[in-house]
Tab-separated table of C-alpha atoms in Angstrom:
chain	number	residue	atom	x	y	z
P	1	MET	CA	-3.605	5.436	36.039
P	2	GLU	CA	-3.889	7.153	32.706
P	3	ALA	CA	-2.497	5.562	29.767
P	4	LYS	CA	0.482	6.702	28.058
P	5	ASN	CA	-0.745	5.580	24.530
P	6	PRO	CA	-3.195	3.839	22.900
P	7	LEU	CA	-1.856	0.676	22.947
P	8	GLU	CA	-1.272	0.598	26.772
P	9	GLN	CA	-4.753	1.702	27.072
P	10	ALA	CA	-6.188	-1.229	25.109
P	11	ILE	CA	-4.153	-3.470	27.299
P	12	ALA	CA	-5.209	-1.685	30.344
P	13	SER	CA	-8.658	-2.421	29.535
P	14	LEU	CA	-8.213	-6.289	29.139
P	15	VAL	CA	-6.349	-6.233	32.509
P	16	TYR	CA	-9.376	-4.259	33.719
P	17	GLU	CA	-11.536	-7.201	32.730
P	18	LYS	CA	-9.165	-9.910	33.854
P	19	ALA	CA	-8.912	-8.398	37.399
P	20	ASP	CA	-12.660	-8.904	37.817
P	21	LYS	CA	-13.261	-5.277	37.667
P	22	ARG	CA	-11.779	-4.780	41.259
P	23	PHE	CA	-10.717	-1.441	40.097
P	24	GLN	CA	-12.060	1.623	38.102
P	25	GLU	CA	-11.199	1.315	35.088
P	26	GLY	CA	-9.245	4.255	34.961
P	27	ALA	CA	-7.418	3.607	37.950
P	28	VAL	CA	-5.721	0.333	37.040
P	29	PRO	CA	-2.382	0.743	38.197
P	30	HIS	CA	-0.008	0.327	35.424
P	31	ASP	CA	3.315	-0.147	37.559
P	32	LEU	CA	2.286	-2.880	39.931
P	33	PRO	CA	2.687	-6.540	38.501
P	34	LEU	CA	-0.064	-8.306	37.372
P	35	GLY	CA	-0.225	-10.889	39.840
P	36	THR	CA	-0.401	-8.569	42.750
P	37	LEU	CA	-3.883	-7.327	40.913
P	38	GLY	CA	-5.559	-10.407	41.712
P	39	ILE	CA	-5.115	-11.964	38.464
P	40	ASN	CA	-4.335	-15.833	38.745
P	41	ALA	CA	-2.450	-18.024	36.318
P	42	ILE	CA	-5.916	-19.104	34.311
P	43	ASP	CA	-6.674	-15.227	33.836
P	44	ILE	CA	-2.986	-14.611	32.643
P	45	CYS	CA	-3.441	-17.710	30.153
P	46	ASP	CA	-6.600	-16.007	29.026
P	47	LEU	CA	-4.927	-12.395	28.675
P	48	SER	CA	-2.074	-13.921	26.709
P	49	VAL	CA	-4.639	-15.648	23.971
P	50	SER	CA	-6.536	-12.373	24.153
P	51	LEU	CA	-3.489	-10.574	23.217
P	52	GLU	CA	-2.510	-13.064	20.441
P	53	GLU	CA	-5.775	-12.713	18.939
P	54	MET	CA	-5.778	-9.030	18.834
P	55	TYR	CA	-2.319	-8.323	17.479
P	56	GLY	CA	-1.571	-11.524	15.577
P	57	LEU	CA	1.511	-12.591	18.030
P	58	THR	CA	2.820	-15.745	19.360
P	59	ILE	CA	3.168	-15.465	23.093
P	60	VAL	CA	5.394	-18.247	24.706
P	61	GLU	CA	6.477	-16.606	28.132
P	62	SER	CA	4.816	-18.720	30.915
P	63	ALA	CA	1.759	-17.712	32.948
P	64	GLU	CA	4.555	-17.042	35.982
P	65	GLU	CA	6.784	-14.923	34.122
P	66	MET	CA	3.904	-12.760	32.946
P	67	ALA	CA	2.447	-12.512	36.410
P	68	SER	CA	5.668	-10.627	37.121
P	69	TRP	CA	5.133	-7.758	34.406
P	70	SER	CA	3.029	-4.632	34.830
P	71	ILE	CA	0.976	-3.399	32.069
P	72	THR	CA	3.684	-0.872	31.367
P	73	SER	CA	6.169	-3.831	30.809
P	74	LEU	CA	3.487	-5.809	28.953
P	75	THR	CA	2.673	-3.168	26.716
P	76	GLN	CA	6.396	-2.459	25.853
P	77	PHE	CA	6.530	-6.391	25.262
P	78	VAL	CA	3.683	-6.484	22.718
P	79	LYS	CA	5.011	-3.334	20.917
P	80	ASP	CA	8.422	-5.086	20.563
P	81	LYS	CA	6.810	-8.200	19.250
P	82	ILE	CA	4.570	-6.124	16.841
P	83	LEU	CA	8.080	-4.239	15.533
P	84	SER	CA	9.964	-7.363	15.298
P	85	ARG	CA	7.262	-9.292	13.385
P	86	SER	CA	7.110	-6.229	10.872
P	87	SER	CA	10.695	-6.119	10.277
P	88	VAL	CA	12.042	-9.727	9.914
P	89	THR	CA	8.818	-11.498	8.649
P	90	PRO	CA	8.679	-11.006	4.708
P	91	ASN	CA	5.487	-11.093	3.261
P	92	TRP	CA	4.636	-13.776	0.556
P	93	LYS	CA	5.197	-11.142	-2.063
P	94	THR	CA	8.367	-10.036	-0.476
P	95	SER	CA	9.595	-13.532	-0.892
P	96	PHE	CA	8.763	-14.354	-4.444
P	97	GLU	CA	9.994	-10.926	-5.580
P	98	GLY	CA	13.474	-11.312	-3.904
P	99	LEU	CA	14.398	-14.139	-6.536
P	100	VAL	CA	13.944	-11.413	-9.411
P	101	PHE	CA	15.284	-8.266	-7.268
P	102	THR	CA	18.381	-10.391	-6.063
P	103	GLY	CA	19.374	-11.565	-9.963
P	104	GLN	CA	18.354	-14.961	-9.379
P	105	LEU	CA	15.787	-15.181	-11.815
P	106	ARG	CA	15.297	-12.415	-15.108
P	107	ALA	CA	11.539	-13.242	-14.213
P	108	LEU	CA	8.974	-15.520	-12.481
P	109	ARG	CA	7.681	-18.331	-14.398
P	110	THR	CA	4.377	-17.178	-14.333
P	111	PRO	CA	2.884	-13.610	-12.825
P	112	LEU	CA	2.354	-13.637	-9.274
P	113	THR	CA	0.067	-10.865	-9.399
P	114	ILE	CA	-2.013	-9.129	-11.879
P	115	HIS	CA	-3.508	-5.560	-12.172
P	116	LEU	CA	-6.782	-5.417	-13.645
P	117	ASP	CA	-8.395	-2.151	-14.804
P	118	ALA	CA	-11.989	-3.310	-16.165
P	119	THR	CA	-12.890	0.272	-16.841
P	120	PHE	CA	-11.424	3.777	-17.580
P	121	ARG	CA	-14.736	5.310	-16.391
P	122	CYS	CA	-15.323	6.927	-13.181
P	123	ASN	CA	-17.732	9.268	-11.427
P	124	MET	CA	-14.842	11.520	-9.725
P	125	ARG	CA	-12.351	13.625	-11.708
P	126	CYS	CA	-9.344	13.525	-9.544
P	127	VAL	CA	-7.006	16.150	-10.814
P	128	PHE	CA	-3.842	13.980	-10.782
P	129	CYS	CA	-5.555	11.184	-12.072
P	130	TYR	CA	-2.742	8.709	-13.212
P	131	ASP	CA	-4.475	7.447	-16.168
P	132	SER	CA	-6.772	10.387	-16.623
P	133	SER	CA	-9.912	8.278	-16.105
P	134	GLY	CA	-13.676	9.972	-16.621
P	135	SER	CA	-15.989	9.270	-19.439
P	136	GLY	CA	-13.867	6.118	-20.797
P	137	SER	CA	-12.884	7.761	-23.854
P	138	GLY	CA	-15.061	5.418	-25.940
P	139	MET	CA	-12.901	2.454	-25.235
P	140	LYS	CA	-14.366	-1.156	-25.850
P	141	GLU	CA	-14.384	-2.881	-22.541
P	142	LEU	CA	-13.697	-6.201	-22.069
P	143	SER	CA	-17.254	-8.124	-21.705
P	144	THR	CA	-17.880	-9.846	-18.811
P	145	GLU	CA	-17.091	-13.279	-20.741
P	146	GLU	CA	-13.854	-12.214	-21.513
P	147	LEU	CA	-13.093	-10.956	-17.935
P	148	LYS	CA	-14.155	-14.594	-17.118
P	149	ASN	CA	-11.705	-15.997	-19.294
P	150	ILE	CA	-9.334	-13.714	-17.782
P	151	MET	CA	-9.967	-15.329	-14.445
P	152	ASP	CA	-9.550	-18.749	-15.551
P	153	GLN	CA	-6.416	-18.201	-17.513
P	154	CYS	CA	-5.200	-16.361	-14.182
P	155	HIS	CA	-6.012	-19.732	-12.065
P	156	ASP	CA	-4.085	-21.926	-14.941
P	157	LEU	CA	-1.218	-19.590	-14.368
P	158	ASP	CA	-1.315	-20.079	-10.627
P	159	VAL	CA	-1.672	-16.002	-9.864
P	160	LEU	CA	-2.351	-15.650	-6.374
P	161	GLU	CA	-3.917	-12.156	-6.479
P	162	ILE	CA	-5.633	-9.567	-8.408
P	163	THR	CA	-5.653	-5.864	-7.787
P	164	TYR	CA	-9.237	-4.450	-9.388
P	165	GLY	CA	-8.403	-0.849	-10.177
P	166	GLY	CA	-9.708	2.100	-12.637
P	167	GLY	CA	-11.448	3.972	-13.107
P	168	GLU	CA	-14.047	3.111	-10.440
P	169	PRO	CA	-14.445	-0.468	-10.857
P	170	PHE	CA	-17.903	-0.235	-9.197
P	171	ILE	CA	-19.068	1.518	-12.193
P	172	ARG	CA	-19.501	-1.963	-13.890
P	173	LYS	CA	-22.661	-3.393	-13.124
P	174	ASP	CA	-20.959	-6.829	-13.100
P	175	PHE	CA	-17.982	-5.812	-11.329
P	176	LEU	CA	-19.044	-8.284	-8.578
P	177	GLU	CA	-19.858	-10.897	-10.713
P	178	ILE	CA	-16.263	-10.992	-11.662
P	179	VAL	CA	-14.874	-10.729	-8.290
P	180	GLU	CA	-17.105	-13.562	-7.165
P	181	TYR	CA	-16.350	-15.964	-10.344
P	182	SER	CA	-12.288	-15.353	-9.263
P	183	LYS	CA	-13.167	-16.818	-5.742
P	184	LYS	CA	-14.163	-20.329	-7.002
P	185	TYR	CA	-10.090	-20.170	-7.634
P	186	ARG	CA	-9.621	-18.766	-4.388
P	187	ILE	CA	-7.611	-15.966	-5.875
P	188	ARG	CA	-6.998	-13.049	-3.575
P	189	SER	CA	-8.570	-9.801	-4.153
P	190	ALA	CA	-7.478	-6.104	-3.542
P	191	ILE	CA	-9.833	-3.467	-4.483
P	192	LEU	CA	-9.316	0.140	-5.132
P	193	SER	CA	-12.009	2.421	-4.968
P	194	ASN	CA	-12.955	5.881	-4.121
P	195	GLY	CA	-16.001	4.303	-1.842
P	196	THR	CA	-18.642	6.541	-3.526
P	197	LEU	CA	-20.755	3.717	-5.068
P	198	ILE	CA	-20.440	1.280	-2.396
P	199	SER	CA	-23.841	1.081	-0.810
P	200	LYS	CA	-24.727	-1.247	2.131
P	201	LYS	CA	-25.910	-3.978	-0.508
P	202	ILE	CA	-22.900	-3.975	-2.319
P	203	ALA	CA	-21.011	-3.491	1.115
P	204	GLY	CA	-23.076	-6.797	1.891
P	205	LYS	CA	-22.051	-8.839	-1.357
P	206	LEU	CA	-18.451	-7.907	-0.516
P	207	ALA	CA	-18.663	-9.078	3.140
P	208	ASP	CA	-19.815	-12.494	1.789
P	209	LEU	CA	-17.009	-12.657	-1.051
P	210	LEU	CA	-13.936	-11.489	0.624
P	211	ASP	CA	-11.829	-13.082	3.288
P	212	PRO	CA	-10.511	-10.466	5.810
P	213	ARG	CA	-7.389	-12.704	5.932
P	214	PHE	CA	-6.342	-12.466	2.352
P	215	ASP	CA	-8.401	-9.492	0.435
P	216	MET	CA	-8.451	-5.660	1.052
P	217	VAL	CA	-10.674	-2.912	0.073
P	218	GLN	CA	-8.626	0.303	-0.236
P	219	VAL	CA	-10.437	3.901	-0.436
P	220	SER	CA	-9.343	7.198	-1.499
P	221	LEU	CA	-9.791	9.936	0.979
P	222	ASP	CA	-7.406	13.113	0.452
P	223	GLY	CA	-8.467	15.061	3.779
P	224	PRO	CA	-10.479	14.991	6.754
P	225	ASN	CA	-12.851	17.714	5.549
P	226	PRO	CA	-15.078	18.044	2.284
P	227	ALA	CA	-12.820	21.057	1.294
P	228	ILE	CA	-9.704	19.417	0.670
P	229	HIS	CA	-11.205	16.072	0.037
P	230	ASP	CA	-13.532	17.400	-3.176
P	231	ARG	CA	-11.066	19.876	-4.307
P	232	GLN	CA	-8.513	17.045	-5.019
P	233	ARG	CA	-11.120	14.600	-6.292
P	234	GLY	CA	-12.942	17.016	-8.406
P	235	VAL	CA	-16.620	16.541	-7.800
P	236	PRO	CA	-18.451	18.384	-4.941
P	237	GLY	CA	-20.229	16.071	-2.397
P	238	GLY	CA	-17.227	13.388	-2.679
P	239	PHE	CA	-16.351	13.278	0.723
P	240	GLU	CA	-19.764	12.637	2.200
P	241	LYS	CA	-20.181	9.920	-0.421
P	242	THR	CA	-16.781	8.289	0.373
P	243	MET	CA	-17.488	8.379	4.149
P	244	GLN	CA	-20.955	7.002	3.524
P	245	GLY	CA	-18.646	4.180	1.619
P	246	ILE	CA	-16.604	3.484	4.305
P	247	ARG	CA	-19.620	3.226	7.128
P	248	ASN	CA	-20.929	0.849	4.815
P	249	LEU	CA	-17.993	-1.285	4.749
P	250	GLN	CA	-17.661	-0.816	8.395
P	251	GLU	CA	-21.056	-2.152	9.172
P	252	VAL	CA	-20.273	-5.467	7.594
P	253	GLY	CA	-17.163	-6.027	9.370
P	254	ILE	CA	-14.752	-5.216	6.468
P	255	ARG	CA	-12.091	-3.152	7.602
P	256	PRO	CA	-10.930	-0.703	4.618
P	257	THR	CA	-7.547	0.968	4.208
P	258	VAL	CA	-7.668	4.601	3.072
P	259	ASN	CA	-5.199	5.746	0.925
P	260	THR	CA	-4.318	9.725	0.568
P	261	VAL	CA	-2.313	11.352	-2.691
P	262	LEU	CA	0.016	13.689	-0.845
P	263	THR	CA	0.042	17.086	-2.690
P	264	SER	CA	1.079	20.880	-1.844
P	265	HIS	CA	-2.725	21.154	-1.085
P	266	ASN	CA	-3.151	18.706	1.728
P	267	TYR	CA	0.085	18.459	3.028
P	268	GLY	CA	-0.615	20.540	6.275
P	269	HIS	CA	-3.672	18.546	6.797
P	270	ILE	CA	-2.186	14.725	6.933
P	271	PRO	CA	-1.237	15.243	10.525
P	272	SER	CA	-5.311	15.805	11.270
P	273	MET	CA	-5.947	12.962	9.194
P	274	ILE	CA	-4.772	10.428	11.416
P	275	PRO	CA	-6.894	11.381	14.768
P	276	PHE	CA	-9.855	11.802	12.241
P	277	LEU	CA	-9.579	8.229	10.655
P	278	MET	CA	-8.874	6.725	14.466
P	279	GLU	CA	-12.323	8.764	15.676
P	280	ASN	CA	-14.175	7.276	12.357
P	281	GLY	CA	-12.746	3.421	13.179
P	282	ILE	CA	-10.554	3.164	10.369
P	283	ASN	CA	-7.047	1.993	11.307
P	284	SER	CA	-4.991	1.401	8.287
P	285	TYR	CA	-3.462	4.224	6.435
P	286	ARG	CA	-1.708	4.819	3.174
P	287	VAL	CA	-0.104	7.938	1.892
P	288	LEU	CA	0.905	8.072	-1.418
P	289	ARG	CA	3.421	10.721	-3.339
P	290	LEU	CA	2.253	12.743	-6.283
P	291	HIS	CA	3.472	10.976	-9.836
P	292	PRO	CA	3.898	13.126	-13.012
P	293	LEU	CA	1.623	10.832	-14.884
P	294	GLY	CA	-1.909	10.858	-16.663
P	295	ARG	CA	-3.105	14.333	-15.672
P	296	ALA	CA	-0.256	15.101	-13.471
P	297	LEU	CA	2.212	14.903	-16.528
P	298	ASP	CA	1.703	18.570	-17.412
P	299	MET	CA	4.562	19.810	-15.828
P	300	ASP	CA	3.506	23.458	-14.759
P	301	PHE	CA	0.706	20.962	-12.942
P	302	TYR	CA	2.973	18.734	-11.358
P	303	ASN	CA	5.523	21.403	-10.240
P	304	GLN	CA	2.662	23.489	-8.662
P	305	TRP	CA	0.808	20.434	-6.843
P	306	LYS	CA	4.039	18.078	-5.758
P	307	THR	CA	5.354	19.044	-2.186
P	308	SER	CA	8.752	20.278	-1.503
P	309	PRO	CA	11.918	18.211	-0.587
P	310	GLU	CA	11.628	19.721	2.734
P	311	GLU	CA	7.942	19.127	3.232
P	312	SER	CA	8.270	15.391	1.819
P	313	GLU	CA	11.135	14.345	4.031
P	314	TRP	CA	9.015	16.301	7.077
P	315	LEU	CA	6.126	13.960	6.437
P	316	PHE	CA	8.079	10.666	6.338
P	317	GLU	CA	9.819	11.583	9.528
P	318	PHE	CA	6.274	12.307	10.949
P	319	LEU	CA	4.730	9.277	9.828
P	320	THR	CA	7.619	6.983	10.768
P	321	GLN	CA	7.592	8.704	14.426
P	322	LYS	CA	3.532	7.784	14.377
P	323	ARG	CA	3.629	4.549	12.939
P	324	GLU	CA	5.741	3.671	16.306
P	325	GLU	CA	3.741	5.549	18.355
P	326	LEU	CA	0.766	4.035	17.524
P	327	VAL	CA	1.654	0.373	16.923
P	328	GLY	CA	-1.191	-1.870	17.536
P	329	GLN	CA	-3.729	0.562	17.320
P	330	PHE	CA	-3.406	2.370	14.081
P	331	HIS	CA	-1.105	0.772	10.918
P	332	ILE	CA	0.303	3.254	8.699
P	333	SER	CA	1.803	1.569	5.528
P	334	GLU	CA	5.359	0.163	6.000
P	335	ASP	CA	6.175	0.941	1.798
P	336	ASP	CA	7.169	4.818	2.482
P	337	ALA	CA	5.042	5.733	-0.535
P	338	CYS	CA	4.837	9.284	0.612
P	339	ILE	CA	8.528	10.052	-0.716
P	340	PHE	CA	10.979	8.550	-2.809
P	341	PRO	CA	12.704	6.450	-0.023
P	342	TRP	CA	16.531	7.689	-0.821
P	343	SER	CA	15.379	11.388	-0.655
P	344	ALA	CA	15.337	10.979	3.292
P	345	ALA	CA	18.587	11.313	5.095
P	346	SER	CA	17.222	9.342	7.457
P	347	ILE	CA	16.948	6.224	5.351
P	348	ARG	CA	20.489	6.909	3.605
P	349	GLU	CA	22.089	7.186	7.197
P	350	LYS	CA	21.062	3.343	7.792
P	351	MET	CA	22.950	2.147	4.696
P	352	PRO	CA	26.396	2.122	3.746
P	353	PRO	CA	27.224	4.161	0.487
P	354	MET	CA	28.703	1.952	-2.151
P	355	PRO	CA	30.024	4.311	-4.553
P	356	GLY	CA	30.827	2.481	-7.913
P	357	ARG	CA	28.721	-0.754	-7.164
P	358	GLU	CA	25.857	-1.525	-9.438
P	359	PRO	CA	22.898	-3.507	-7.930
P	360	PRO	CA	22.657	-7.409	-8.587
P	361	SER	CA	19.378	-6.386	-10.676
P	362	TYR	CA	17.562	-3.272	-11.701
P	363	ALA	CA	14.328	-5.107	-12.300
P	364	CYS	CA	11.240	-4.101	-10.515
P	365	GLY	CA	7.952	-6.187	-10.572
P	366	ALA	CA	6.754	-4.736	-13.952
P	367	GLY	CA	7.260	-7.531	-16.345
P	368	THR	CA	8.946	-9.552	-14.224
P	369	THR	CA	6.389	-10.695	-11.434
P	370	ARG	CA	3.336	-9.094	-12.354
P	371	PHE	CA	1.626	-7.092	-15.358
P	372	SER	CA	-1.546	-4.734	-16.005
P	373	ILE	CA	-4.562	-5.245	-18.127
P	374	ALA	CA	-6.070	-2.212	-19.486
P	375	PRO	CA	-9.807	-2.271	-19.885
P	376	ASP	CA	-9.802	-3.132	-23.543
P	377	GLY	CA	-7.351	-6.006	-22.975
P	378	GLY	CA	-4.252	-4.400	-23.559
P	379	VAL	CA	-1.157	-5.447	-21.757
P	380	PHE	CA	1.410	-3.288	-19.953
P	381	PRO	CA	3.928	-4.223	-17.705
P	382	CYS	CA	2.590	-2.001	-15.089
P	383	SER	CA	-0.548	0.187	-14.790
P	384	TYR	CA	1.302	3.482	-14.841
P	385	MET	CA	2.162	3.021	-18.425
P	386	TYR	CA	-1.087	3.496	-20.159
P	387	ASP	CA	-0.417	6.882	-21.172
P	388	PHE	CA	2.588	5.306	-23.440
P	389	PRO	CA	1.001	3.108	-26.235
P	390	GLU	CA	4.559	2.162	-27.051
P	391	LEU	CA	5.099	0.403	-24.007
P	392	LYS	CA	2.335	-1.892	-24.679
P	393	VAL	CA	3.411	-5.642	-25.093
P	394	GLY	CA	0.095	-7.253	-26.622
P	395	SER	CA	-3.570	-7.795	-26.065
P	396	LEU	CA	-5.659	-10.469	-24.323
P	397	ARG	CA	-8.134	-10.216	-27.137
P	398	GLU	CA	-5.392	-11.229	-29.801
P	399	ASN	CA	-2.978	-13.886	-27.530
P	400	SER	CA	-3.228	-15.663	-23.922
P	401	MET	CA	-1.517	-14.414	-20.639
P	402	GLN	CA	0.831	-17.530	-21.259
P	403	GLU	CA	1.789	-16.611	-24.835
P	404	LEU	CA	2.404	-13.109	-23.713
P	405	TRP	CA	4.443	-13.767	-20.828
P	406	ASP	CA	6.334	-16.718	-22.250
P	407	LYS	CA	7.890	-14.299	-25.263
P	408	ASP	CA	10.672	-12.842	-23.597
P	409	SER	CA	11.459	-10.418	-26.155
P	410	LEU	CA	8.266	-8.776	-25.357
P	411	TRP	CA	9.538	-7.781	-21.913
P	412	ASP	CA	13.010	-7.177	-22.839
P	413	LEU	CA	13.425	-3.591	-21.673
P	414	TYR	CA	12.026	-4.573	-18.338
P	415	ARG	CA	13.825	-7.675	-17.631
P	416	SER	CA	17.205	-6.422	-18.893
P	417	PRO	CA	19.495	-4.293	-16.928
P	418	VAL	CA	19.083	-0.170	-17.551
P	419	THR	CA	22.041	2.067	-17.935
P	420	PRO	CA	22.017	4.434	-15.250
P	421	SER	CA	21.905	8.074	-16.738
P	422	GLY	CA	22.220	11.498	-15.053
P	423	LYS	CA	22.793	11.546	-11.658
P	424	CYS	CA	22.355	8.286	-10.933
P	425	ARG	CA	25.783	7.231	-12.603
P	426	ASN	CA	27.963	8.688	-9.457
P	427	CYS	CA	25.216	7.825	-7.099
P	428	PRO	CA	26.720	6.125	-3.742
P	429	TYR	CA	23.197	5.089	-3.325
P	430	LEU	CA	22.707	3.287	-6.600
P	431	PHE	CA	23.057	-0.338	-5.283
P	432	TYR	CA	19.819	0.348	-3.342
P	433	CYS	CA	17.555	2.234	-5.099
P	434	ARG	CA	18.409	0.480	-8.664
P	435	THR	CA	17.402	4.313	-9.903
P	436	GLY	CA	13.818	4.237	-8.589
P	437	CYS	CA	10.648	3.711	-10.496
P	438	LYS	CA	11.374	3.186	-14.128
P	439	ILE	CA	8.082	4.508	-15.623
P	440	LEU	CA	8.168	7.855	-13.587
P	441	SER	CA	11.876	8.346	-14.984
P	442	TYR	CA	10.697	7.457	-18.811
P	443	ALA	CA	7.722	10.073	-17.933
P	444	LEU	CA	9.988	12.707	-17.313
P	445	TYR	CA	13.030	11.993	-19.300
P	446	GLY	CA	11.633	9.539	-21.966
P	447	ASP	CA	14.800	7.349	-20.201
P	448	MET	CA	14.262	4.465	-17.664
P	449	GLY	CA	17.619	4.944	-16.331
P	450	ALA	CA	17.312	8.464	-15.337
P	451	PRO	CA	16.735	9.477	-11.794
P	452	ASP	CA	13.481	8.766	-10.486
P	453	ALA	CA	11.023	11.888	-10.481
P	454	GLY	CA	10.909	12.161	-6.597
P	455	CYS	CA	14.718	11.708	-6.265
P	456	THR	CA	15.944	15.164	-4.561
P	457	TYR	CA	19.356	13.651	-3.187
P	458	GLU	CA	22.232	15.324	-5.204
P	459	PRO	CA	25.443	13.081	-4.637
P	460	GLU	CA	27.644	15.557	-6.817
P	461	ALA	CA	26.716	18.247	-4.442
P	462	VAL	CA	27.160	16.326	-1.372
P	463	GLN	CA	30.483	15.384	-2.428
P	464	ALA	CA	31.563	18.869	-3.561
P	465	ARG	CA	30.672	19.888	0.091
P	466	ALA	CA	32.891	17.211	1.673
P	467	LEU	CA	35.594	18.304	-0.360
P	468	ALA	CA	35.068	21.775	0.561
P	469	GLY	CA	35.015	21.002	4.140
């Protein structure tokens, strides 16, 4: 019997092995109890262990109970386990950030994570780059020793993870040396790259340094072919180089996440990205909405390249459906970064409106659980703020991380409540969204209490329709 989905096919293949290949693989019955397929209790226990290892599950059901299940019911069991794990198990960041986001703390005692952009130099020229990376603009970058000192400070402050961005981090010849130095403190690494400079040698070194349980590499890929990707990334030939970088990572056992920036130009190709990635052995995917920052801060450009509200919502629903359909086989990020969440009707419908009720905190992670370091050592609450020098809080060439973090007045704008403005003031969903991303509001309106740039919900229009009805 043919499997209905990739997860069922994978489980059927396991059962085929445990059934001692008594059937042709494609003909293993999916509706018969496992016990009738000649699979004994030991085989079922072995099957249970294999499923636990493959999908990160804990299976407590007995072999006798599992023997009564069919491949179809076993598939549903595994799917339910995965979905339950995703929705009820908080990750370590969420657990700590929740102390701030629920108003219990103004800020954590020390930053949980750091975003480090060691360079703004880049071999790509992405048309929407949020920090306008390219030549580096003559900025005096932190030296190797200065970066190692930052690693020492991260250790002293109990920082758990460093996100390395840019620019393109691998353009620095000492980048792997910096990552290696951080690993003596067992600091987790999240590396954001365009993939084009990841040679076989570099991939091999990364495999030695990174722990797949805790570390990750994210590679940018904006479409399933060169025409789409290269147009957005600004350099001909970028697609092939990125794909080679991904293959180099895969050959040494690193499974990168692919990130796509959503625009009006690649929107129609996102659905075909999923089978393309799966065919190329990539099983983790994230789609990020376009932000009006950096090169996309020009409003004519932003309005031309951003997706329409209808396109954004359709894609959100499509990815939500695919996430459940491909559970266990292909992971689609659960952060819903392709849309401002409260623009989606399906999300609003799940949450009761709370008109007049303010949130317990307006804080995001910027300046409360994390901060960002620019290539010259400048400290900003968030890496999205580099275009706004007035938001810089200090420099690591003048002060230590501890000194800056402990001086609460430097972060008051980010640790204190904002005053909602515009349509946020009367929005019944303000309790949940807290006005959205404050730097995007600041970029468009010069006001961190203004609506998120991606918010398309119009509370007054909804209320007017309700009254008219």
